Amino acid sequence: MTWVEANGFERDGLPQFRRTRRMRRTPALRGLVRETTLQPDDFIQPLFVTHGSGVRHEIESMPGQYQLSVDALPQEVADLIGAGINAVLLFGIPEEKDRAASGALDPDGVIQSAMRTIKREMPEMLIIGDVCACEYTDHGHCGILDGCEVDNDQTVALLARIAVSQADAGADIVAPSDMMDGRVLAIRNALDAAGHGNLPIMSYAAKYASAFYGPFREAAASMPAFGDRRSHQMDPANAREAITEIAIDLDEGADIVIVKPALAYLDVIRMARDTFDAPLVAYNVSGEYAMIKAAAQLGWIDERKVALETLTAIKRAGAGRIITYHAKEAARWLREGEASTRRPLDVLSEWDA
Ligand code: PBG
C-alpha cells in the first residue's frame, strides 16, 4: 500500500499533510521566515601589511587580496568603511626576519606603523592585531625554537610582549593565533601590567592544523622552513577537544573566541555556540576563499551565490561574526541585493532571480 492509499490526502475535507512550500512561494514570504541574515558588519577583513612604500601586490593564490604597504592602507580602509566593514585583522610582513621574531616587537615595525596610521586616519575602524611569530621568524614557525620544536613557555613570553607592543601602537583588540598553552593568561597579565586593562583579547581558541591555510602562507610569507604545525594546532579529527580549548581560553581571560577554519568545521562552530555564551567568531580561511575564486574563474560556480551561501552557512552554524577575505565583495553584493529588492539585505531571494 502506498502512503496515499494508507493516509489519503484528505480527511473530512482537510489536507492531511503539511504544505511547507507555502512559505517559499514568493521572496516576501521567504523573507518573513528567514532565520539567518547577513549584513556587512558581520564581516572582518584580514589585511596583509608589508614593508616598503607604494606596494599593492596581488596575492597569486588569493585573487582580489593584496599585500599593502602602510601608505596604501588609508585608501583600502576608506574603501572598507565605505562598504560597511567595521573591523580589520592585521598581519605584518617585515622586511627582515630572524630566529627571535624581533620585527614583531619593533615599535616602528610594519604592524605597529600600520596600526598608528589607521588610528590616525580612520579612528572609527576597529583594529585587530594578529599576535603570532610565524610571519616574523626566518624559519616560519610560530615561536622560539628549541631544537626542532616550538618551545611553549619562551614563545608565550614573546607573544605577551608582541601583544603589548600592538596595544601601544593602537590595536583595539589583540588576537593570538599561535595555539601555545597559557598564552591568553600571559597576554592578559602583560596587558594589564602595561596599562591596557581595557583591551580585549580575541583568541584563536580552536585552531586546527589545516591544509586550508596554504594560500595564507604565500600571502604572509610564513611557510615553515621544515616540519608543520601539528604539535600545537589541533587535529582535524577532534571536535570535543575544541570545547576544552575554548573553555581554557575563556578561563584565562579571552573575551571573544575564534573557531578556525570555518567551512569544514561547522559542527565545531555549532558545538561552541551551544556550549558557551561568549562572542564567537569563525575564520573563513584563505584556502576556502581560494577554492571559490578558482572555481569561479573557471566558470564552474557562481562566485557571488556560492560565497554568500557559504557565509550564510557559517553564520547559521552559530558564528556571530566572520573573518573573511570576501568581506568587501560580500558587503557590496548585499548592498546590491538591497537595492534591487528594496528590502533590507534580502540576498537569498536574489539568489533565485
Ligand atoms: C598565523 C596565522 C595563520 C593564519 C592566520 N594566522 C597561518 C597558520 O597558522 O599557519 C591562517 C589564515 C588563513 O589561512 O586565512 N599563525
mmCIF file of C-alpha atoms and ligand atoms in Angstrom:
data_model
loop_
_atom_site.group_PDB
_atom_site.id
_atom_site.type_symbol
_atom_site.label_atom_id
_atom_site.label_comp_id
_atom_site.label_asym_id
_atom_site.label_seq_id
_atom_site.Cartn_x
_atom_site.Cartn_y
_atom_site.Cartn_z
ATOM 1 C CA MET A 1 0.000 0.000 0.000
ATOM 2 C CA THR A 2 1.273 3.445 -0.842
ATOM 3 C CA TRP A 3 1.356 6.335 1.615
ATOM 4 C CA VAL A 4 -1.555 7.978 -0.205
ATOM 5 C CA GLU A 5 -3.672 4.849 -0.136
ATOM 6 C CA ALA A 6 -2.928 4.425 3.557
ATOM 7 C CA ASN A 7 -3.405 8.011 4.627
ATOM 8 C CA GLY A 8 -5.313 9.766 1.884
ATOM 9 C CA PHE A 9 -4.671 13.365 1.010
ATOM 10 C CA GLU A 10 -7.801 14.499 2.724
ATOM 11 C CA ARG A 11 -9.931 13.550 5.651
ATOM 12 C CA ASP A 12 -13.138 15.406 6.430
ATOM 13 C CA GLY A 13 -12.205 17.748 3.611
ATOM 14 C CA LEU A 14 -8.965 18.785 5.369
ATOM 15 C CA PRO A 15 -5.494 18.199 3.969
ATOM 16 C CA GLN A 16 -3.577 15.536 5.860
ATOM 17 C CA PHE A 17 -0.098 16.739 5.121
ATOM 18 C CA ARG A 18 1.696 19.987 5.720
ATOM 19 C CA ARG A 19 2.266 22.229 2.721
ATOM 20 C CA THR A 20 5.657 23.690 3.765
ATOM 21 C CA ARG A 21 6.100 25.044 0.241
ATOM 22 C CA ARG A 22 3.519 27.681 1.135
ATOM 23 C CA MET A 23 6.166 29.749 2.870
ATOM 24 C CA ARG A 24 8.588 29.531 -0.058
ATOM 25 C CA ARG A 25 6.403 30.836 -2.845
ATOM 26 C CA THR A 26 7.499 34.456 -3.009
ATOM 27 C CA PRO A 27 10.530 36.486 -1.953
ATOM 28 C CA ALA A 28 8.389 38.291 0.619
ATOM 29 C CA LEU A 29 7.215 35.048 2.223
ATOM 30 C CA ARG A 30 10.712 33.607 2.249
ATOM 31 C CA GLY A 31 11.992 36.823 3.768
ATOM 32 C CA LEU A 32 9.373 36.651 6.502
ATOM 33 C CA VAL A 33 10.528 33.250 7.743
ATOM 34 C CA ARG A 34 14.275 33.612 7.109
ATOM 35 C CA GLU A 35 16.260 32.541 10.171
ATOM 36 C CA THR A 36 19.714 33.780 9.185
ATOM 37 C CA THR A 37 20.618 37.063 7.549
ATOM 38 C CA LEU A 38 23.968 38.573 6.667
ATOM 39 C CA GLN A 39 24.980 42.176 6.958
ATOM 40 C CA PRO A 40 28.222 43.982 6.123
ATOM 41 C CA ASP A 41 29.233 44.470 9.736
ATOM 42 C CA ASP A 42 29.195 40.694 10.231
ATOM 43 C CA PHE A 43 32.493 40.644 8.371
ATOM 44 C CA ILE A 44 36.065 41.265 9.478
ATOM 45 C CA GLN A 45 38.553 41.828 6.654
ATOM 46 C CA PRO A 46 42.109 40.479 7.034
ATOM 47 C CA LEU A 47 44.807 42.762 5.601
ATOM 48 C CA PHE A 48 48.428 41.897 4.846
ATOM 49 C CA VAL A 49 50.705 44.828 5.551
ATOM 50 C CA THR A 50 54.141 44.732 4.015
ATOM 51 C CA HIS A 51 57.301 46.848 4.277
ATOM 52 C CA GLY A 52 58.278 49.458 1.700
ATOM 53 C CA SER A 53 56.048 52.058 0.095
ATOM 54 C CA GLY A 54 53.708 52.218 -2.854
ATOM 55 C CA VAL A 55 53.166 48.458 -2.662
ATOM 56 C CA ARG A 56 49.868 46.939 -3.737
ATOM 57 C CA HIS A 57 50.869 43.430 -4.696
ATOM 58 C CA GLU A 58 48.123 40.965 -5.545
ATOM 59 C CA ILE A 59 48.495 37.563 -3.899
ATOM 60 C CA GLU A 60 48.506 34.968 -6.657
ATOM 61 C CA SER A 61 46.518 32.300 -4.865
ATOM 62 C CA MET A 62 44.072 34.845 -3.401
ATOM 63 C CA PRO A 63 42.787 36.979 -6.293
ATOM 64 C CA GLY A 64 41.494 40.316 -5.049
ATOM 65 C CA GLN A 65 43.683 40.245 -1.902
ATOM 66 C CA TYR A 66 46.829 42.322 -1.684
ATOM 67 C CA GLN A 67 50.000 42.813 0.251
ATOM 68 C CA LEU A 68 49.782 46.524 1.011
ATOM 69 C CA SER A 69 52.437 48.881 2.268
ATOM 70 C CA VAL A 70 51.491 51.203 5.113
ATOM 71 C CA ASP A 71 50.975 54.187 2.794
ATOM 72 C CA ALA A 72 48.440 52.174 0.763
ATOM 73 C CA LEU A 73 46.349 51.386 3.849
ATOM 74 C CA PRO A 74 44.270 54.569 4.249
ATOM 75 C CA GLN A 75 42.724 54.116 0.796
ATOM 76 C CA GLU A 76 41.972 50.460 1.439
ATOM 77 C CA VAL A 77 40.497 51.174 4.861
ATOM 78 C CA ALA A 78 38.396 54.005 3.431
ATOM 79 C CA ASP A 79 37.026 51.596 0.808
ATOM 80 C CA LEU A 80 36.170 49.083 3.525
ATOM 81 C CA ILE A 81 34.398 51.707 5.623
ATOM 82 C CA GLY A 82 32.500 52.747 2.511
ATOM 83 C CA ALA A 83 31.434 49.131 2.046
ATOM 84 C CA GLY A 84 30.160 48.944 5.629
ATOM 85 C CA ILE A 85 33.025 46.888 7.086
ATOM 86 C CA ASN A 86 33.927 47.996 10.616
ATOM 87 C CA ALA A 87 36.858 45.778 11.549
ATOM 88 C CA VAL A 88 40.172 44.682 10.061
ATOM 89 C CA LEU A 89 42.536 41.942 11.174
ATOM 90 C CA LEU A 90 46.129 42.947 10.516
ATOM 91 C CA PHE A 91 49.050 40.702 9.584
ATOM 92 C CA GLY A 92 52.544 42.143 9.172
ATOM 93 C CA ILE A 93 55.228 41.087 6.730
ATOM 94 C CA PRO A 94 58.507 42.582 7.973
ATOM 95 C CA GLU A 95 61.483 43.395 5.782
ATOM 96 C CA GLU A 96 63.762 41.203 7.834
ATOM 97 C CA LYS A 97 63.017 38.010 9.665
ATOM 98 C CA ASP A 98 65.157 36.377 12.327
ATOM 99 C CA ARG A 99 65.112 33.484 14.778
ATOM 100 C CA ALA A 100 63.684 35.616 17.578
ATOM 101 C CA ALA A 101 60.912 37.332 15.553
ATOM 102 C CA SER A 102 62.297 40.661 16.717
ATOM 103 C CA GLY A 103 60.432 42.506 13.935
ATOM 104 C CA ALA A 104 57.201 41.763 15.791
ATOM 105 C CA LEU A 105 58.390 43.853 18.757
ATOM 106 C CA ASP A 106 59.798 46.828 16.871
ATOM 107 C CA PRO A 107 57.825 49.959 17.842
ATOM 108 C CA ASP A 108 58.401 51.147 14.280
ATOM 109 C CA GLY A 109 57.736 47.728 12.786
ATOM 110 C CA VAL A 110 55.369 47.226 9.911
ATOM 111 C CA ILE A 111 52.360 46.209 12.016
ATOM 112 C CA GLN A 112 52.882 48.951 14.584
ATOM 113 C CA SER A 113 53.182 51.603 11.840
ATOM 114 C CA ALA A 114 50.069 50.203 10.188
ATOM 115 C CA MET A 115 48.109 50.473 13.421
ATOM 116 C CA ARG A 116 49.247 54.009 14.126
ATOM 117 C CA THR A 117 48.391 55.062 10.567
ATOM 118 C CA ILE A 118 44.880 53.594 10.612
ATOM 119 C CA LYS A 119 44.200 55.012 14.090
ATOM 120 C CA ARG A 120 45.291 58.448 12.931
ATOM 121 C CA GLU A 121 43.497 58.449 9.562
ATOM 122 C CA MET A 122 40.368 56.378 10.307
ATOM 123 C CA PRO A 123 39.875 56.104 14.047
ATOM 124 C CA GLU A 124 36.420 54.552 13.563
ATOM 125 C CA MET A 125 37.893 51.387 12.053
ATOM 126 C CA LEU A 126 38.343 48.650 14.652
ATOM 127 C CA ILE A 127 41.893 47.296 14.514
ATOM 128 C CA ILE A 128 42.505 43.691 15.474
ATOM 129 C CA GLY A 129 46.164 42.649 15.616
ATOM 130 C CA ASP A 130 47.131 39.071 14.825
ATOM 131 C CA VAL A 131 49.580 38.045 17.523
ATOM 132 C CA CYS A 132 51.879 35.311 16.247
ATOM 133 C CA ALA A 133 55.551 34.963 15.476
ATOM 134 C CA CYS A 134 55.348 32.985 12.237
ATOM 135 C CA GLU A 135 55.394 35.999 9.924
ATOM 136 C CA TYR A 136 58.485 37.320 11.715
ATOM 137 C CA THR A 137 60.667 34.247 12.138
ATOM 138 C CA ASP A 138 63.184 33.235 9.481
ATOM 139 C CA HIS A 139 62.193 29.591 9.988
ATOM 140 C CA GLY A 140 58.457 30.357 9.640
ATOM 141 C CA HIS A 141 57.461 28.699 12.901
ATOM 142 C CA CYS A 142 55.082 30.283 15.390
ATOM 143 C CA GLY A 143 57.613 30.925 18.136
ATOM 144 C CA ILE A 144 61.006 30.335 19.656
ATOM 145 C CA LEU A 145 62.547 27.024 18.646
ATOM 146 C CA ASP A 146 64.245 24.608 20.976
ATOM 147 C CA GLY A 147 65.891 22.248 18.517
ATOM 148 C CA CYS A 148 63.133 21.478 16.031
ATOM 149 C CA GLU A 149 60.290 22.127 18.455
ATOM 150 C CA VAL A 150 58.469 25.325 19.256
ATOM 151 C CA ASP A 151 59.204 25.983 22.929
ATOM 152 C CA ASN A 152 55.924 26.797 24.628
ATOM 153 C CA ASP A 153 56.954 28.980 27.548
ATOM 154 C CA GLN A 154 59.589 31.064 25.777
ATOM 155 C CA THR A 155 57.085 31.634 22.986
ATOM 156 C CA VAL A 156 54.349 32.673 25.395
ATOM 157 C CA ALA A 157 56.676 35.279 26.921
ATOM 158 C CA LEU A 158 57.390 36.606 23.429
ATOM 159 C CA LEU A 159 53.691 36.691 22.493
ATOM 160 C CA ALA A 160 52.858 38.710 25.594
ATOM 161 C CA ARG A 161 55.438 41.304 24.565
ATOM 162 C CA ILE A 162 54.074 41.349 20.981
ATOM 163 C CA ALA A 163 50.559 41.944 22.309
ATOM 164 C CA VAL A 164 51.703 44.878 24.455
ATOM 165 C CA SER A 165 53.632 46.328 21.541
ATOM 166 C CA GLN A 166 50.492 46.195 19.359
ATOM 167 C CA ALA A 167 48.375 47.673 22.137
ATOM 168 C CA ASP A 168 50.872 50.536 22.475
ATOM 169 C CA ALA A 169 50.640 51.099 18.705
ATOM 170 C CA GLY A 170 46.838 51.441 18.738
ATOM 171 C CA ALA A 171 45.340 47.976 18.400
ATOM 172 C CA ASP A 172 41.742 47.832 19.650
ATOM 173 C CA ILE A 173 41.858 44.052 20.135
ATOM 174 C CA VAL A 174 44.704 41.534 20.105
ATOM 175 C CA ALA A 175 44.173 38.110 18.567
ATOM 176 C CA PRO A 176 46.716 35.424 19.465
ATOM 177 C CA SER A 177 46.777 32.781 16.698
ATOM 178 C CA ASP A 178 49.702 30.634 17.824
ATOM 179 C CA MET A 179 47.981 27.879 19.885
ATOM 180 C CA MET A 180 50.617 27.859 22.641
ATOM 181 C CA ASP A 181 49.385 26.831 26.082
ATOM 182 C CA GLY A 182 48.856 29.586 28.627
ATOM 183 C CA ARG A 183 49.209 32.452 26.178
ATOM 184 C CA VAL A 184 45.866 34.096 26.865
ATOM 185 C CA LEU A 185 46.675 34.325 30.585
ATOM 186 C CA ALA A 186 50.170 35.646 29.905
ATOM 187 C CA ILE A 187 48.858 38.215 27.418
ATOM 188 C CA ARG A 188 46.086 39.322 29.813
ATOM 189 C CA ASN A 189 48.577 39.802 32.637
ATOM 190 C CA ALA A 190 51.051 41.639 30.416
ATOM 191 C CA LEU A 191 48.352 43.945 29.009
ATOM 192 C CA ASP A 192 47.041 44.714 32.489
ATOM 193 C CA ALA A 193 50.535 45.427 33.799
ATOM 194 C CA ALA A 194 51.177 47.775 30.865
ATOM 195 C CA GLY A 195 48.033 49.798 31.484
ATOM 196 C CA HIS A 196 45.944 48.096 28.794
ATOM 197 C CA GLY A 197 43.426 46.559 31.163
ATOM 198 C CA ASN A 198 40.577 47.568 28.856
ATOM 199 C CA LEU A 199 41.989 45.943 25.747
ATOM 200 C CA PRO A 200 40.042 42.800 24.767
ATOM 201 C CA ILE A 201 41.601 39.518 23.677
ATOM 202 C CA MET A 202 40.095 37.609 20.749
ATOM 203 C CA SER A 203 41.745 34.225 20.948
ATOM 204 C CA TYR A 204 42.037 31.693 18.182
ATOM 205 C CA ALA A 205 40.853 29.152 20.722
ATOM 206 C CA ALA A 206 40.045 26.224 18.440
ATOM 207 C CA LYS A 207 42.523 26.447 15.598
ATOM 208 C CA TYR A 208 43.116 23.322 13.572
ATOM 209 C CA ALA A 209 46.286 22.171 11.812
ATOM 210 C CA SER A 210 44.636 22.729 8.450
ATOM 211 C CA ALA A 211 45.796 22.460 4.858
ATOM 212 C CA PHE A 212 43.266 25.223 4.115
ATOM 213 C CA TYR A 213 45.896 27.762 5.289
ATOM 214 C CA GLY A 214 48.023 27.135 2.174
ATOM 215 C CA PRO A 215 47.359 30.422 0.332
ATOM 216 C CA PHE A 216 47.787 32.448 3.551
ATOM 217 C CA ARG A 217 51.330 31.204 3.881
ATOM 218 C CA GLU A 218 52.072 32.634 0.448
ATOM 219 C CA ALA A 219 50.328 35.866 1.416
ATOM 220 C CA ALA A 220 52.189 36.265 4.707
ATOM 221 C CA ALA A 221 55.377 34.501 3.607
ATOM 222 C CA SER A 222 55.085 32.317 6.687
ATOM 223 C CA MET A 223 55.549 28.786 5.381
ATOM 224 C CA PRO A 224 57.539 26.761 7.929
ATOM 225 C CA ALA A 225 61.008 26.013 6.547
ATOM 226 C CA PHE A 226 60.686 22.462 7.871
ATOM 227 C CA GLY A 227 58.020 20.411 9.588
ATOM 228 C CA ASP A 228 54.481 21.600 10.213
ATOM 229 C CA ARG A 229 52.276 22.976 12.989
ATOM 230 C CA ARG A 230 50.676 19.764 14.190
ATOM 231 C CA SER A 231 52.473 19.855 17.540
ATOM 232 C CA HIS A 232 50.394 22.876 18.599
ATOM 233 C CA GLN A 233 47.423 23.304 16.241
ATOM 234 C CA MET A 234 44.533 20.892 16.691
ATOM 235 C CA ASP A 235 43.962 17.575 14.973
ATOM 236 C CA PRO A 236 41.125 17.979 12.404
ATOM 237 C CA ALA A 237 39.670 14.700 13.648
ATOM 238 C CA ASN A 238 38.756 16.160 17.053
ATOM 239 C CA ALA A 239 35.634 18.117 17.966
ATOM 240 C CA ARG A 240 35.248 17.608 21.743
ATOM 241 C CA GLU A 241 38.804 18.786 22.211
ATOM 242 C CA ALA A 242 37.730 22.149 20.773
ATOM 243 C CA ILE A 243 35.376 22.557 23.703
ATOM 244 C CA THR A 244 38.275 22.011 26.105
ATOM 245 C CA GLU A 245 40.446 24.519 24.258
ATOM 246 C CA ILE A 246 37.723 27.166 24.255
ATOM 247 C CA ALA A 247 36.935 26.587 27.941
ATOM 248 C CA ILE A 248 40.616 27.048 28.841
ATOM 249 C CA ASP A 249 40.928 30.272 26.849
ATOM 250 C CA LEU A 250 37.775 31.720 28.389
ATOM 251 C CA ASP A 251 39.068 30.781 31.860
ATOM 252 C CA GLU A 252 42.339 32.511 31.093
ATOM 253 C CA GLY A 253 40.510 35.688 30.128
ATOM 254 C CA ALA A 254 39.636 35.564 26.432
ATOM 255 C CA ASP A 255 36.782 37.979 25.618
ATOM 256 C CA ILE A 256 35.978 36.581 22.168
ATOM 257 C CA VAL A 257 36.841 33.143 20.777
ATOM 258 C CA ILE A 258 37.558 32.023 17.236
ATOM 259 C CA VAL A 259 36.963 28.693 15.528
ATOM 260 C CA LYS A 260 39.226 28.244 12.520
ATOM 261 C CA PRO A 261 38.855 27.191 9.690
ATOM 262 C CA ALA A 262 35.102 27.598 9.215
ATOM 263 C CA LEU A 263 33.642 25.612 6.358
ATOM 264 C CA ALA A 264 34.988 22.161 7.197
ATOM 265 C CA TYR A 265 34.328 22.847 10.916
ATOM 266 C CA LEU A 266 30.683 23.938 11.004
ATOM 267 C CA ASP A 267 29.983 21.225 13.587
ATOM 268 C CA VAL A 268 32.635 22.709 15.852
ATOM 269 C CA ILE A 269 31.116 26.183 15.458
ATOM 270 C CA ARG A 270 27.701 24.763 16.386
ATOM 271 C CA MET A 271 29.071 22.921 19.432
ATOM 272 C CA ALA A 272 30.903 26.031 20.588
ATOM 273 C CA ARG A 273 27.776 28.175 20.160
ATOM 274 C CA ASP A 274 25.657 25.684 22.117
ATOM 275 C CA THR A 275 28.216 25.303 24.911
ATOM 276 C CA PHE A 276 29.440 28.845 25.592
ATOM 277 C CA ASP A 277 27.864 32.279 25.843
ATOM 278 C CA ALA A 278 30.994 34.110 24.727
ATOM 279 C CA PRO A 279 31.069 36.044 21.449
ATOM 280 C CA LEU A 280 32.034 33.572 18.732
ATOM 281 C CA VAL A 281 33.886 34.367 15.531
ATOM 282 C CA ALA A 282 34.619 31.963 12.684
ATOM 283 C CA TYR A 283 37.616 32.360 10.374
ATOM 284 C CA ASN A 284 36.687 31.653 6.744
ATOM 285 C CA VAL A 285 40.315 30.980 5.802
ATOM 286 C CA SER A 286 42.477 31.539 2.755
ATOM 287 C CA GLY A 287 42.001 28.093 1.202
ATOM 288 C CA GLU A 288 38.231 28.383 1.458
ATOM 289 C CA TYR A 289 38.421 31.722 -0.352
ATOM 290 C CA ALA A 290 40.857 30.387 -2.962
ATOM 291 C CA MET A 291 38.631 27.409 -3.805
ATOM 292 C CA ILE A 292 35.661 29.645 -4.538
ATOM 293 C CA LYS A 293 37.780 32.093 -6.547
ATOM 294 C CA ALA A 294 39.402 29.331 -8.598
ATOM 295 C CA ALA A 295 36.189 27.502 -9.423
ATOM 296 C CA ALA A 296 34.524 30.818 -10.284
ATOM 297 C CA GLN A 297 37.395 31.792 -12.592
ATOM 298 C CA LEU A 298 36.882 28.516 -14.422
ATOM 299 C CA GLY A 299 33.208 29.364 -14.771
ATOM 300 C CA TRP A 300 32.235 26.284 -12.785
ATOM 301 C CA ILE A 301 30.361 28.031 -9.993
ATOM 302 C CA ASP A 302 28.673 31.389 -9.470
ATOM 303 C CA GLU A 303 31.041 33.167 -7.097
ATOM 304 C CA ARG A 304 28.516 35.540 -5.590
ATOM 305 C CA LYS A 305 25.961 32.859 -4.827
ATOM 306 C CA VAL A 306 28.476 30.334 -3.516
ATOM 307 C CA ALA A 307 30.266 32.898 -1.341
ATOM 308 C CA LEU A 308 27.026 34.234 0.161
ATOM 309 C CA GLU A 309 25.692 30.725 0.692
ATOM 310 C CA THR A 310 28.942 29.798 2.446
ATOM 311 C CA LEU A 311 28.882 32.879 4.678
ATOM 312 C CA THR A 312 25.216 32.251 5.488
ATOM 313 C CA ALA A 313 26.059 28.660 6.451
ATOM 314 C CA ILE A 314 28.856 29.793 8.753
ATOM 315 C CA LYS A 315 26.510 32.204 10.479
ATOM 316 C CA ARG A 316 23.699 29.640 10.616
ATOM 317 C CA ALA A 317 26.129 27.232 12.314
ATOM 318 C CA GLY A 318 26.433 29.779 15.115
ATOM 319 C CA ALA A 319 29.164 32.281 14.298
ATOM 320 C CA GLY A 320 28.304 35.829 15.361
ATOM 321 C CA ARG A 321 30.934 37.407 13.104
ATOM 322 C CA ILE A 322 33.082 36.058 10.284
ATOM 323 C CA ILE A 323 36.667 36.840 9.396
ATOM 324 C CA THR A 324 36.598 36.572 5.609
ATOM 325 C CA TYR A 325 38.570 37.656 2.556
ATOM 326 C CA HIS A 326 35.222 38.029 0.825
ATOM 327 C CA ALA A 327 34.245 40.820 3.253
ATOM 328 C CA LYS A 328 34.354 43.747 0.856
ATOM 329 C CA GLU A 329 32.759 41.919 -2.068
ATOM 330 C CA ALA A 330 30.116 40.263 0.092
ATOM 331 C CA ALA A 331 29.212 43.637 1.575
ATOM 332 C CA ARG A 332 28.800 45.009 -1.939
ATOM 333 C CA TRP A 333 26.668 42.052 -3.034
ATOM 334 C CA LEU A 334 24.441 42.543 -0.006
ATOM 335 C CA ARG A 335 24.041 46.217 -0.878
ATOM 336 C CA GLU A 336 23.159 45.365 -4.475
ATOM 337 C CA GLY A 337 20.612 42.861 -3.221
ATOM 338 C CA GLU A 338 19.142 45.540 -1.023
ATOM 339 C CA ALA A 339 18.867 47.981 -3.918
ATOM 340 C CA SER A 340 17.255 45.502 -6.282
ATOM 341 C CA THR A 341 14.724 44.056 -3.850
ATOM 342 C CA ARG A 342 14.152 47.222 -1.811
ATOM 343 C CA ARG A 343 14.018 45.094 1.268
ATOM 344 C CA PRO A 344 16.965 45.144 3.613
ATOM 345 C CA LEU A 345 19.651 42.717 2.557
ATOM 346 C CA ASP A 346 17.297 40.103 1.211
ATOM 347 C CA VAL A 347 20.016 38.287 -0.616
ATOM 348 C CA LEU A 348 18.585 34.865 -0.568
ATOM 349 C CA SER A 349 15.623 35.865 -2.677
ATOM 350 C CA GLU A 350 18.129 37.496 -5.035
ATOM 351 C CA TRP A 351 19.716 34.098 -5.488
ATOM 352 C CA ASP A 352 16.540 32.742 -7.002
ATOM 353 C CA ALA A 353 16.278 35.524 -9.553
HETATM 354 C C1 PBG B 1 49.395 32.699 11.866
HETATM 355 C C2 PBG B 1 48.116 32.536 11.139
HETATM 356 C C3 PBG B 1 47.792 31.656 10.093
HETATM 357 C C4 PBG B 1 46.513 32.008 9.671
HETATM 358 C C5 PBG B 1 46.090 33.053 10.474
HETATM 359 N N1 PBG B 1 47.087 33.353 11.380
HETATM 360 C C6 PBG B 1 48.583 30.617 9.438
HETATM 361 C C7 PBG B 1 48.971 29.400 10.152
HETATM 362 O O1 PBG B 1 48.596 29.140 11.286
HETATM 363 O O2 PBG B 1 49.745 28.664 9.549
HETATM 364 C C8 PBG B 1 45.755 31.376 8.544
HETATM 365 C C9 PBG B 1 44.731 32.249 7.913
HETATM 366 C C10 PBG B 1 44.230 31.811 6.595
HETATM 367 O O3 PBG B 1 44.550 30.736 6.062
HETATM 368 O O4 PBG B 1 43.442 32.576 6.027
HETATM 369 N N2 PBG B 1 49.734 31.727 12.755
#
